mmCIF file with all atom_site columns, C-alpha atoms in Angstrom:
data_model
loop_
_atom_site.group_PDB
_atom_site.id
_atom_site.type_symbol
_atom_site.label_atom_id
_atom_site.label_alt_id
_atom_site.label_comp_id
_atom_site.label_asym_id
_atom_site.label_entity_id
_atom_site.label_seq_id
_atom_site.pdbx_PDB_ins_code
_atom_site.Cartn_x
_atom_site.Cartn_y
_atom_site.Cartn_z
_atom_site.occupancy
_atom_site.B_iso_or_equiv
_atom_site.pdbx_formal_charge
_atom_site.auth_seq_id
_atom_site.auth_comp_id
_atom_site.auth_asym_id
_atom_site.auth_atom_id
_atom_site.pdbx_PDB_model_num
ATOM 1   C CA . UNK A 1 1   ? -37.850 -16.173 33.544  1.00 0.00 ? 1   UNK A CA 1
ATOM 2   C CA . UNK A 1 2   ? -34.658 -14.276 32.365  1.00 0.00 ? 2   UNK A CA 1
ATOM 3   C CA . UNK A 1 3   ? -35.526 -10.628 31.954  1.00 0.00 ? 3   UNK A CA 1
ATOM 4   C CA . UNK A 1 4   ? -35.665 -8.901  28.400  1.00 0.00 ? 4   UNK A CA 1
ATOM 5   C CA . UNK A 1 5   ? -32.354 -6.560  29.439  1.00 0.00 ? 5   UNK A CA 1
ATOM 6   C CA . UNK A 1 6   ? -30.290 -10.108 30.343  1.00 0.00 ? 6   UNK A CA 1
ATOM 7   C CA . UNK A 1 7   ? -31.503 -11.372 27.078  1.00 0.00 ? 7   UNK A CA 1
ATOM 8   C CA . UNK A 1 8   ? -29.994 -8.479  25.144  1.00 0.00 ? 8   UNK A CA 1
ATOM 9   C CA . UNK A 1 9   ? -26.773 -8.250  26.809  1.00 0.00 ? 9   UNK A CA 1
ATOM 10  C CA . UNK A 1 10  ? -26.225 -11.944 25.867  1.00 0.00 ? 10  UNK A CA 1
ATOM 11  C CA . UNK A 1 11  ? -27.058 -11.217 22.541  1.00 0.00 ? 11  UNK A CA 1
ATOM 12  C CA . UNK A 1 12  ? -24.518 -8.420  22.233  1.00 0.00 ? 12  UNK A CA 1
ATOM 13  C CA . UNK A 1 13  ? -21.872 -9.968  23.912  1.00 0.00 ? 13  UNK A CA 1
ATOM 14  C CA . UNK A 1 14  ? -22.088 -13.269 21.659  1.00 0.00 ? 14  UNK A CA 1
ATOM 15  C CA . UNK A 1 15  ? -22.338 -10.524 18.387  1.00 0.00 ? 15  UNK A CA 1
ATOM 16  C CA . UNK A 1 16  ? -18.903 -8.885  19.729  1.00 0.00 ? 16  UNK A CA 1
ATOM 17  C CA . UNK A 1 17  ? -17.374 -12.346 20.270  1.00 0.00 ? 17  UNK A CA 1
ATOM 18  C CA . UNK A 1 18  ? -18.674 -13.212 16.755  1.00 0.00 ? 18  UNK A CA 1
ATOM 19  C CA . UNK A 1 19  ? -17.558 -9.369  14.916  1.00 0.00 ? 19  UNK A CA 1
ATOM 20  C CA . UNK A 1 20  ? -14.487 -9.463  16.286  1.00 0.00 ? 20  UNK A CA 1
ATOM 21  C CA . UNK A 1 21  ? -11.238 -11.043 15.743  1.00 0.00 ? 21  UNK A CA 1
ATOM 22  C CA . UNK A 1 22  ? -10.278 -10.972 18.689  1.00 0.00 ? 22  UNK A CA 1
ATOM 23  C CA . UNK A 1 23  ? -11.931 -10.737 22.869  1.00 0.00 ? 23  UNK A CA 1
ATOM 24  C CA . UNK A 1 24  ? -9.278  -10.145 26.171  1.00 0.00 ? 24  UNK A CA 1
ATOM 25  C CA . UNK A 1 25  ? -10.724 -10.898 29.251  1.00 0.00 ? 25  UNK A CA 1
ATOM 26  C CA . UNK A 1 26  ? -9.415  -8.400  31.351  1.00 0.00 ? 26  UNK A CA 1
ATOM 27  C CA . UNK A 1 27  ? -8.988  -7.994  35.611  1.00 0.00 ? 27  UNK A CA 1
ATOM 28  C CA . UNK A 1 28  ? -8.965  -4.263  36.440  1.00 0.00 ? 28  UNK A CA 1
ATOM 29  C CA . UNK A 1 29  ? -9.756  -4.284  40.027  1.00 0.00 ? 29  UNK A CA 1
ATOM 30  C CA . UNK A 1 30  ? -8.492  -1.516  41.953  1.00 0.00 ? 30  UNK A CA 1
ATOM 31  C CA . UNK A 1 31  ? -8.297  1.077   38.947  1.00 0.00 ? 31  UNK A CA 1
ATOM 32  C CA . UNK A 1 32  ? -8.834  4.615   39.666  1.00 0.00 ? 32  UNK A CA 1
ATOM 33  C CA . UNK A 1 33  ? -11.501 6.731   38.066  1.00 0.00 ? 33  UNK A CA 1
ATOM 34  C CA . UNK A 1 34  ? -8.393  8.029   36.219  1.00 0.00 ? 34  UNK A CA 1
ATOM 35  C CA . UNK A 1 35  ? -6.485  5.476   35.575  1.00 0.00 ? 35  UNK A CA 1
ATOM 36  C CA . UNK A 1 36  ? -10.066 3.879   34.174  1.00 0.00 ? 36  UNK A CA 1
ATOM 37  C CA . UNK A 1 37  ? -10.791 7.066   31.800  1.00 0.00 ? 37  UNK A CA 1
ATOM 38  C CA . UNK A 1 38  ? -7.024  6.716   30.788  1.00 0.00 ? 38  UNK A CA 1
ATOM 39  C CA . UNK A 1 39  ? -7.376  3.342   29.796  1.00 0.00 ? 39  UNK A CA 1
ATOM 40  C CA . UNK A 1 40  ? -10.514 3.626   27.826  1.00 0.00 ? 40  UNK A CA 1
ATOM 41  C CA . UNK A 1 41  ? -8.800  6.518   25.953  1.00 0.00 ? 41  UNK A CA 1
ATOM 42  C CA . UNK A 1 42  ? -6.232  4.876   24.800  1.00 0.00 ? 42  UNK A CA 1
ATOM 43  C CA . UNK A 1 43  ? -8.384  1.561   23.719  1.00 0.00 ? 43  UNK A CA 1
ATOM 44  C CA . UNK A 1 44  ? -10.536 3.882   22.029  1.00 0.00 ? 44  UNK A CA 1
ATOM 45  C CA . UNK A 1 45  ? -7.425  5.457   20.037  1.00 0.00 ? 45  UNK A CA 1
ATOM 46  C CA . UNK A 1 46  ? -6.853  2.085   18.749  1.00 0.00 ? 46  UNK A CA 1
ATOM 47  C CA . UNK A 1 47  ? -10.256 1.400   18.146  1.00 0.00 ? 47  UNK A CA 1
ATOM 48  C CA . UNK A 1 48  ? -10.646 -1.207  20.430  1.00 0.00 ? 48  UNK A CA 1
ATOM 49  C CA . UNK A 1 49  ? -14.276 -1.198  22.644  1.00 0.00 ? 49  UNK A CA 1
ATOM 50  C CA . UNK A 1 50  ? -13.867 -1.590  26.220  1.00 0.00 ? 50  UNK A CA 1
ATOM 51  C CA . UNK A 1 51  ? -16.904 -3.209  28.148  1.00 0.00 ? 51  UNK A CA 1
ATOM 52  C CA . UNK A 1 52  ? -18.032 -4.811  31.301  1.00 0.00 ? 52  UNK A CA 1
ATOM 53  C CA . UNK A 1 53  ? -20.322 -7.495  31.653  1.00 0.00 ? 53  UNK A CA 1
ATOM 54  C CA . UNK A 1 54  ? -22.091 -9.421  34.441  1.00 0.00 ? 54  UNK A CA 1
ATOM 55  C CA . UNK A 1 55  ? -19.634 -12.495 34.601  1.00 0.00 ? 55  UNK A CA 1
ATOM 56  C CA . UNK A 1 56  ? -23.043 -14.609 34.894  1.00 0.00 ? 56  UNK A CA 1
ATOM 57  C CA . UNK A 1 57  ? -24.095 -13.412 31.590  1.00 0.00 ? 57  UNK A CA 1
ATOM 58  C CA . UNK A 1 58  ? -20.850 -13.828 30.151  1.00 0.00 ? 58  UNK A CA 1
ATOM 59  C CA . UNK A 1 59  ? -20.552 -17.328 31.281  1.00 0.00 ? 59  UNK A CA 1
ATOM 60  C CA . UNK A 1 60  ? -24.098 -17.956 29.793  1.00 0.00 ? 60  UNK A CA 1
ATOM 61  C CA . UNK A 1 61  ? -22.949 -16.258 26.432  1.00 0.00 ? 61  UNK A CA 1
ATOM 62  C CA . UNK A 1 62  ? -19.391 -18.191 26.254  1.00 0.00 ? 62  UNK A CA 1
ATOM 63  C CA . UNK A 1 63  ? -21.221 -21.721 26.755  1.00 0.00 ? 63  UNK A CA 1
ATOM 64  C CA . UNK A 1 64  ? -23.851 -20.971 24.035  1.00 0.00 ? 64  UNK A CA 1
ATOM 65  C CA . UNK A 1 65  ? -21.100 -20.064 22.033  1.00 0.00 ? 65  UNK A CA 1
ATOM 66  C CA . UNK A 1 66  ? -19.231 -23.146 22.730  1.00 0.00 ? 66  UNK A CA 1
ATOM 67  C CA . UNK A 1 67  ? -16.427 -21.332 24.280  1.00 0.00 ? 67  UNK A CA 1
ATOM 68  C CA . UNK A 1 68  ? -16.926 -23.241 27.819  1.00 0.00 ? 68  UNK A CA 1
ATOM 69  C CA . UNK A 1 69  ? -12.863 -23.269 28.356  1.00 0.00 ? 69  UNK A CA 1
ATOM 70  C CA . UNK A 1 70  ? -13.261 -19.136 28.656  1.00 0.00 ? 70  UNK A CA 1
ATOM 71  C CA . UNK A 1 71  ? -14.998 -19.015 31.532  1.00 0.00 ? 71  UNK A CA 1
ATOM 72  C CA . UNK A 1 72  ? -12.220 -20.043 33.713  1.00 0.00 ? 72  UNK A CA 1
ATOM 73  C CA . UNK A 1 73  ? -11.303 -15.915 32.866  1.00 0.00 ? 73  UNK A CA 1
ATOM 74  C CA . UNK A 1 74  ? -14.308 -14.344 34.934  1.00 0.00 ? 74  UNK A CA 1
ATOM 75  C CA . UNK A 1 75  ? -12.874 -14.287 38.449  1.00 0.00 ? 75  UNK A CA 1
ATOM 76  C CA . UNK A 1 76  ? -13.792 -11.064 39.737  1.00 0.00 ? 76  UNK A CA 1
ATOM 77  C CA . UNK A 1 77  ? -14.334 -7.801  38.107  1.00 0.00 ? 77  UNK A CA 1
ATOM 78  C CA . UNK A 1 78  ? -13.984 -8.525  34.350  1.00 0.00 ? 78  UNK A CA 1
ATOM 79  C CA . UNK A 1 79  ? -13.732 -5.943  31.331  1.00 0.00 ? 79  UNK A CA 1
ATOM 80  C CA . UNK A 1 80  ? -13.682 -7.413  28.276  1.00 0.00 ? 80  UNK A CA 1
ATOM 81  C CA . UNK A 1 81  ? -11.830 -5.777  25.242  1.00 0.00 ? 81  UNK A CA 1
ATOM 82  C CA . UNK A 1 82  ? -13.048 -6.483  21.471  1.00 0.00 ? 82  UNK A CA 1
ATOM 83  C CA . UNK A 1 83  ? -10.902 -5.479  18.303  1.00 0.00 ? 83  UNK A CA 1
ATOM 84  C CA . UNK A 1 84  ? -10.512 -6.429  14.882  1.00 0.00 ? 84  UNK A CA 1
ATOM 85  C CA . UNK A 1 85  ? -6.598  -6.220  15.108  1.00 0.00 ? 85  UNK A CA 1
ATOM 86  C CA . UNK A 1 86  ? -5.375  -9.013  17.563  1.00 0.00 ? 86  UNK A CA 1
ATOM 87  C CA . UNK A 1 87  ? -2.099  -6.973  18.203  1.00 0.00 ? 87  UNK A CA 1
ATOM 88  C CA . UNK A 1 88  ? -3.506  -3.816  18.506  1.00 0.00 ? 88  UNK A CA 1
ATOM 89  C CA . UNK A 1 89  ? -5.576  -4.997  21.754  1.00 0.00 ? 89  UNK A CA 1
ATOM 90  C CA . UNK A 1 90  ? -2.886  -6.834  22.667  1.00 0.00 ? 90  UNK A CA 1
ATOM 91  C CA . UNK A 1 91  ? -0.065  -4.369  22.737  1.00 0.00 ? 91  UNK A CA 1
ATOM 92  C CA . UNK A 1 92  ? -2.284  -1.541  24.235  1.00 0.00 ? 92  UNK A CA 1
ATOM 93  C CA . UNK A 1 93  ? -3.384  -3.597  27.186  1.00 0.00 ? 93  UNK A CA 1
ATOM 94  C CA . UNK A 1 94  ? 0.082   -4.849  28.172  1.00 0.00 ? 94  UNK A CA 1
ATOM 95  C CA . UNK A 1 95  ? 1.731   -1.712  27.588  1.00 0.00 ? 95  UNK A CA 1
ATOM 96  C CA . UNK A 1 96  ? -0.904  -0.083  29.975  1.00 0.00 ? 96  UNK A CA 1
ATOM 97  C CA . UNK A 1 97  ? -0.245  -3.164  32.486  1.00 0.00 ? 97  UNK A CA 1
ATOM 98  C CA . UNK A 1 98  ? 3.407   -2.189  32.773  1.00 0.00 ? 98  UNK A CA 1
ATOM 99  C CA . UNK A 1 99  ? 2.411   1.420   34.259  1.00 0.00 ? 99  UNK A CA 1
ATOM 100 C CA . UNK A 1 100 ? -0.824  0.438   36.193  1.00 0.00 ? 100 UNK A CA 1
ATOM 101 C CA . UNK A 1 101 ? 0.074   -3.418  37.379  1.00 0.00 ? 101 UNK A CA 1
ATOM 102 C CA . UNK A 1 102 ? -3.530  -3.648  38.611  1.00 0.00 ? 102 UNK A CA 1
ATOM 103 C CA . UNK A 1 103 ? -4.719  -4.304  34.927  1.00 0.00 ? 103 UNK A CA 1
ATOM 104 C CA . UNK A 1 104 ? -3.711  -7.780  33.486  1.00 0.00 ? 104 UNK A CA 1
ATOM 105 C CA . UNK A 1 105 ? -4.712  -9.822  30.538  1.00 0.00 ? 105 UNK A CA 1
ATOM 106 C CA . UNK A 1 106 ? -6.297  -13.219 31.805  1.00 0.00 ? 106 UNK A CA 1
ATOM 107 C CA . UNK A 1 107 ? -7.180  -14.456 28.587  1.00 0.00 ? 107 UNK A CA 1
ATOM 108 C CA . UNK A 1 108 ? -9.937  -14.325 25.598  1.00 0.00 ? 108 UNK A CA 1
ATOM 109 C CA . UNK A 1 109 ? -10.781 -15.417 22.460  1.00 0.00 ? 109 UNK A CA 1
ATOM 110 C CA . UNK A 1 110 ? -9.147  -15.338 19.312  1.00 0.00 ? 110 UNK A CA 1
ATOM 111 C CA . UNK A 1 111 ? -10.708 -16.153 15.754  1.00 0.00 ? 111 UNK A CA 1
ATOM 112 C CA . UNK A 1 112 ? -12.972 -18.696 17.399  1.00 0.00 ? 112 UNK A CA 1
ATOM 113 C CA . UNK A 1 113 ? -10.178 -20.460 19.918  1.00 0.00 ? 113 UNK A CA 1
ATOM 114 C CA . UNK A 1 114 ? -9.706  -19.652 23.272  1.00 0.00 ? 114 UNK A CA 1
ATOM 115 C CA . UNK A 1 115 ? -6.104  -17.943 24.449  1.00 0.00 ? 115 UNK A CA 1
ATOM 116 C CA . UNK A 1 116 ? -4.258  -18.038 27.725  1.00 0.00 ? 116 UNK A CA 1
ATOM 117 C CA . UNK A 1 117 ? -2.759  -14.607 28.844  1.00 0.00 ? 117 UNK A CA 1
ATOM 118 C CA . UNK A 1 118 ? 0.755   -15.503 27.814  1.00 0.00 ? 118 UNK A CA 1
ATOM 119 C CA . UNK A 1 119 ? -0.374  -15.940 24.259  1.00 0.00 ? 119 UNK A CA 1
ATOM 120 C CA . UNK A 1 120 ? -1.458  -12.796 24.693  1.00 0.00 ? 120 UNK A CA 1
ATOM 121 C CA . UNK A 1 121 ? 1.408   -11.711 25.905  1.00 0.00 ? 121 UNK A CA 1
ATOM 122 C CA . UNK A 1 122 ? 3.578   -13.015 22.768  1.00 0.00 ? 122 UNK A CA 1
ATOM 123 C CA . UNK A 1 123 ? 0.889   -11.679 20.477  1.00 0.00 ? 123 UNK A CA 1
ATOM 124 C CA . UNK A 1 124 ? 1.606   -8.020  22.075  1.00 0.00 ? 124 UNK A CA 1
ATOM 125 C CA . UNK A 1 125 ? 5.189   -8.645  21.757  1.00 0.00 ? 125 UNK A CA 1
ATOM 126 C CA . UNK A 1 126 ? 4.735   -9.326  17.876  1.00 0.00 ? 126 UNK A CA 1
ATOM 127 C CA . UNK A 1 127 ? 5.792   -6.645  15.325  1.00 0.00 ? 127 UNK A CA 1
ATOM 128 C CA . UNK A 1 128 ? 3.725   -5.063  13.428  1.00 0.00 ? 128 UNK A CA 1
ATOM 129 C CA . UNK A 1 129 ? 1.760   -6.370  10.796  1.00 0.00 ? 129 UNK A CA 1
ATOM 130 C CA . UNK A 1 130 ? 3.582   -4.197  7.712   1.00 0.00 ? 130 UNK A CA 1
ATOM 131 C CA . UNK A 1 131 ? 6.873   -5.743  9.192   1.00 0.00 ? 131 UNK A CA 1
ATOM 132 C CA . UNK A 1 132 ? 5.865   -9.592  9.484   1.00 0.00 ? 132 UNK A CA 1
ATOM 133 C CA . UNK A 1 133 ? 4.381   -8.789  5.990   1.00 0.00 ? 133 UNK A CA 1
ATOM 134 C CA . UNK A 1 134 ? 7.624   -7.324  4.949   1.00 0.00 ? 134 UNK A CA 1
ATOM 135 C CA . UNK A 1 135 ? 9.321   -10.393 6.779   1.00 0.00 ? 135 UNK A CA 1
ATOM 136 C CA . UNK A 1 136 ? 7.704   -12.669 4.649   1.00 0.00 ? 136 UNK A CA 1
ATOM 137 C CA . UNK A 1 137 ? 8.385   -10.889 1.407   1.00 0.00 ? 137 UNK A CA 1
ATOM 138 C CA . UNK A 1 138 ? 11.900  -10.771 2.097   1.00 0.00 ? 138 UNK A CA 1
ATOM 139 C CA . UNK A 1 139 ? 11.833  -14.666 3.186   1.00 0.00 ? 139 UNK A CA 1
ATOM 140 C CA . UNK A 1 140 ? 10.336  -15.655 -0.437  1.00 0.00 ? 140 UNK A CA 1
ATOM 141 C CA . UNK A 1 141 ? 12.580  -13.170 -2.266  1.00 0.00 ? 141 UNK A CA 1
ATOM 142 C CA . UNK A 1 142 ? 15.808  -14.643 -0.889  1.00 0.00 ? 142 UNK A CA 1
ATOM 143 C CA . UNK A 1 143 ? 16.061  -17.788 -2.762  1.00 0.00 ? 143 UNK A CA 1
ATOM 144 C CA . UNK A 1 144 ? 14.763  -15.923 -5.922  1.00 0.00 ? 144 UNK A CA 1
ATOM 145 C CA . UNK A 1 145 ? 17.800  -14.010 -5.556  1.00 0.00 ? 145 UNK A CA 1
ATOM 146 C CA . UNK A 1 146 ? 19.831  -16.571 -5.225  1.00 0.00 ? 146 UNK A CA 1
ATOM 147 C CA . UNK A 1 147 ? 18.987  -18.203 -8.299  1.00 0.00 ? 147 UNK A CA 1
ATOM 148 C CA . UNK A 1 148 ? 19.023  -15.141 -10.207 1.00 0.00 ? 148 UNK A CA 1
ATOM 149 C CA . UNK A 1 149 ? 22.877  -15.171 -8.983  1.00 0.00 ? 149 UNK A CA 1
ATOM 150 C CA . UNK A 1 150 ? 23.613  -18.449 -9.763  1.00 0.00 ? 150 UNK A CA 1
ATOM 151 C CA . UNK A 1 151 ? 22.036  -18.534 -13.042 1.00 0.00 ? 151 UNK A CA 1
ATOM 152 C CA . UNK A 1 152 ? 23.627  -14.728 -14.120 1.00 0.00 ? 152 UNK A CA 1
ATOM 153 C CA . UNK A 1 153 ? 26.985  -16.283 -12.931 1.00 0.00 ? 153 UNK A CA 1
ATOM 154 C CA . UNK A 1 154 ? 28.445  -17.709 -15.924 1.00 0.00 ? 154 UNK A CA 1
ATOM 155 C CA . UNK A 1 155 ? 27.256  -14.625 -18.210 1.00 0.00 ? 155 UNK A CA 1
ATOM 156 C CA . UNK A 1 156 ? 29.163  -12.671 -15.459 1.00 0.00 ? 156 UNK A CA 1
ATOM 157 C CA . UNK A 1 157 ? 32.398  -14.607 -15.319 1.00 0.00 ? 157 UNK A CA 1
ATOM 158 C CA . UNK A 1 158 ? 32.698  -14.634 -19.512 1.00 0.00 ? 158 UNK A CA 1
ATOM 159 C CA . UNK A 1 159 ? 32.524  -10.717 -19.239 1.00 0.00 ? 159 UNK A CA 1
ATOM 160 C CA . UNK A 1 160 ? 34.841  -10.930 -16.474 1.00 0.00 ? 160 UNK A CA 1
ATOM 161 C CA . UNK A 1 161 ? 37.287  -13.185 -18.691 1.00 0.00 ? 161 UNK A CA 1
ATOM 162 C CA . UNK A 1 162 ? 36.393  -11.173 -22.021 1.00 0.00 ? 162 UNK A CA 1
ATOM 163 C CA . UNK A 1 163 ? 37.599  -8.057  -20.029 1.00 0.00 ? 163 UNK A CA 1
ATOM 164 C CA . UNK A 1 164 ? 40.747  -9.520  -18.470 1.00 0.00 ? 164 UNK A CA 1
ATOM 165 C CA . UNK A 1 165 ? 41.572  -10.742 -22.300 1.00 0.00 ? 165 UNK A CA 1
ATOM 166 C CA . UNK A 1 166 ? 41.156  -7.210  -23.478 1.00 0.00 ? 166 UNK A CA 1
ATOM 167 C CA . UNK A 1 167 ? 43.365  -6.058  -21.056 1.00 0.00 ? 167 UNK A CA 1
ATOM 168 C CA . UNK A 1 168 ? 46.230  -8.555  -21.626 1.00 0.00 ? 168 UNK A CA 1
ATOM 169 C CA . UNK A 1 169 ? 46.141  -7.541  -25.554 1.00 0.00 ? 169 UNK A CA 1
ATOM 170 C CA . UNK A 1 170 ? 46.196  -3.970  -25.167 1.00 0.00 ? 170 UNK A CA 1
ATOM 171 C CA . UNK A 1 171 ? 48.996  -3.997  -23.244 1.00 0.00 ? 171 UNK A CA 1
ATOM 172 C CA . UNK A 1 172 ? 50.674  -6.427  -25.517 1.00 0.00 ? 172 UNK A CA 1
ATOM 173 C CA . UNK A 1 173 ? 50.048  -3.808  -28.221 1.00 0.00 ? 173 UNK A CA 1
ATOM 174 C CA . UNK A 1 174 ? 51.421  -0.887  -26.015 1.00 0.00 ? 174 UNK A CA 1
ATOM 175 C CA . UNK A 1 175 ? 54.307  -2.326  -25.380 1.00 0.00 ? 175 UNK A CA 1
#
């Protein structure tokens, strides 16, 4: 018979996975207390929840959620980072893993899909959301701007021709 505490832990993990955009399994074996504190501080500043759950309980929760592919990330001590912004958690963990090689993103769950470490790395290298949105708007506006240029060209050319005619008649009148 499972203990109430274990049932609550499984339910808590499932609730966190469902309520956050991304859940990242992170290896942290060999971290000193100071390094762990620094990592937690950075993640807290980025509004990321960082918690260690027992792998056996996480395995149960992932199987109940239909994410059994994610159980392959549960080798050795594993901490889970939960965030509503996938970009932020991947970026913070990537930057910290460059400083302290004992931290590694193993994989995780992004919007209900299992993703691997390579996909998390690619996510971390994306520009911020505001930059991506401005790039999309720029791409959408470019054809419209080009169309406007093409449509205004005949009027612009007519004005240019009339101006040249005006200059020529002024030169003839002055001569």
